Short mmCIF file of C-alpha atoms in Angstrom, two decimals:
data_model
loop_
_atom_site.label_atom_id
_atom_site.label_comp_id
_atom_site.label_asym_id
_atom_site.label_seq_id
_atom_site.Cartn_x
_atom_site.Cartn_y
_atom_site.Cartn_z
CA MET A 1 0.00 0.00 0.00
CA LEU A 2 2.83 2.42 0.78
CA ASP A 3 4.30 1.79 -2.64
CA SER A 4 1.10 3.01 -4.28
CA VAL A 5 1.10 6.12 -2.06
CA CYS A 6 4.66 6.84 -3.12
CA LEU A 7 3.65 6.62 -6.78
CA VAL A 8 0.89 9.23 -6.48
CA THR A 9 2.76 11.71 -4.27
CA SER A 10 6.01 13.58 -4.44
CA SER A 11 8.74 11.03 -3.81
CA ARG A 12 10.75 13.46 -1.73
CA ALA A 13 7.74 14.32 0.47
CA PHE A 14 6.85 10.64 0.83
CA TRP A 15 10.31 9.61 2.05
CA GLN A 16 10.49 12.61 4.35
CA ALA A 17 7.15 11.59 5.89
CA ILE A 18 8.40 8.02 6.47
CA TRP A 19 11.52 9.30 8.26
CA GLN A 20 9.46 11.79 10.27
CA ALA A 21 7.13 8.96 11.35
CA LEU A 22 10.17 7.01 12.49
CA LEU A 23 11.38 10.03 14.45
CA LEU A 24 8.11 11.16 16.02
CA VAL A 25 5.67 8.23 16.26
CA ALA A 26 6.86 5.46 18.58
CA HIS A 27 4.21 2.90 17.57
CA ALA A 28 5.02 3.41 13.87
CA ARG A 29 8.74 2.74 14.22
CA ILE A 30 8.77 -0.99 13.47
CA PRO A 31 6.62 -0.66 10.32
CA ALA A 32 8.65 2.37 9.19
CA LEU A 33 11.95 0.58 9.76
CA THR A 34 10.68 -2.53 7.98
CA TYR A 35 9.59 -0.48 4.97
CA LEU A 36 12.83 1.51 4.91
CA SER A 37 14.91 -1.66 5.06
CA ALA A 38 12.99 -3.18 2.17
CA ARG A 39 13.00 -0.05 -0.02
CA PHE A 40 16.17 1.79 1.02
CA ASP A 41 17.81 1.54 -2.40
CA THR A 42 14.82 3.11 -4.15
CA MET A 43 14.90 6.03 -1.71
CA ALA A 44 18.47 7.12 -2.49
CA PRO A 45 17.68 9.77 -5.14
CA HIS A 46 14.98 11.24 -2.88
CA ALA A 47 16.69 10.97 0.50
CA PRO A 48 15.65 13.51 3.13
CA SER A 49 18.12 15.66 5.04
CA ARG A 50 20.92 14.02 6.94
CA GLU A 51 19.69 15.62 10.16
CA LEU A 52 16.25 14.02 9.80
CA MET A 53 17.76 10.62 9.05
CA LEU A 54 20.16 10.85 12.01
CA GLY A 55 17.42 11.95 14.39
CA ALA A 56 15.13 9.16 13.26
CA LEU A 57 17.85 6.52 13.56
CA ALA A 58 18.80 7.84 16.99
CA ALA A 59 15.14 7.64 18.03
CA GLY A 60 15.00 4.04 16.85
CA LEU A 61 18.22 3.07 18.59
CA SER A 62 17.16 4.68 21.87
CA ASP A 63 13.57 3.37 21.83
CA GLY A 64 12.61 1.29 24.86
CA ASN A 65 11.39 -1.56 22.67
CA VAL A 66 14.21 -3.97 21.90
CA LEU A 67 12.55 -4.96 18.59
CA VAL A 68 12.68 -1.33 17.43
CA GLN A 69 16.33 -1.10 18.48
CA ARG A 70 17.09 -4.28 16.55
CA ALA A 71 15.28 -3.07 13.42
CA ALA A 72 17.16 0.26 13.55
CA LEU A 73 20.45 -1.57 13.96
CA ASP A 74 19.60 -3.91 11.08
CA LEU A 75 18.90 -0.87 8.86
CA LEU A 76 22.23 0.68 9.82
CA ILE A 77 24.20 -2.51 9.20
CA ALA A 78 22.50 -3.39 5.92
CA HIS A 79 22.38 0.01 4.23
CA LEU A 80 24.82 2.48 5.78
CA PRO A 81 28.58 1.95 5.69
CA ALA A 82 29.97 1.69 9.22
CA ASP A 83 32.90 3.95 8.41
CA THR A 84 30.78 7.03 7.63
CA THR A 85 30.62 9.91 10.06
CA CYS A 86 26.82 9.85 9.63
CA VAL A 87 26.62 6.47 11.40
CA PHE A 88 29.01 7.52 14.16
CA ALA A 89 27.00 10.67 14.77
CA ALA A 90 23.77 8.66 15.13
CA VAL A 91 25.39 6.32 17.63
CA LEU A 92 26.91 9.20 19.62
CA VAL A 93 23.57 11.02 19.78
CA CYS A 94 21.88 7.84 20.92
CA PHE A 95 24.30 6.85 23.65
CA SER A 96 25.45 10.18 25.01
#
């Protein structure tokens, strides 16, 4: 269903809304992380700001639900190179 929403809306606005849901809506984090993990490669040309992505990942990593933490970590491991400063910044924000 989300794929069809993406097709009829602005791709940039759609991806920004998914990342904002991950950041702001605790009960939507697992579905958002699952969708992002499955469609991360299609998002690349329409990626939102680095700050939004970092904040959302930090929210996922610091969530009280271990399943959300695991899904956020899986997204990081699968799609973001561990040697980038972006990943280190997300981890520092989360654990500081």
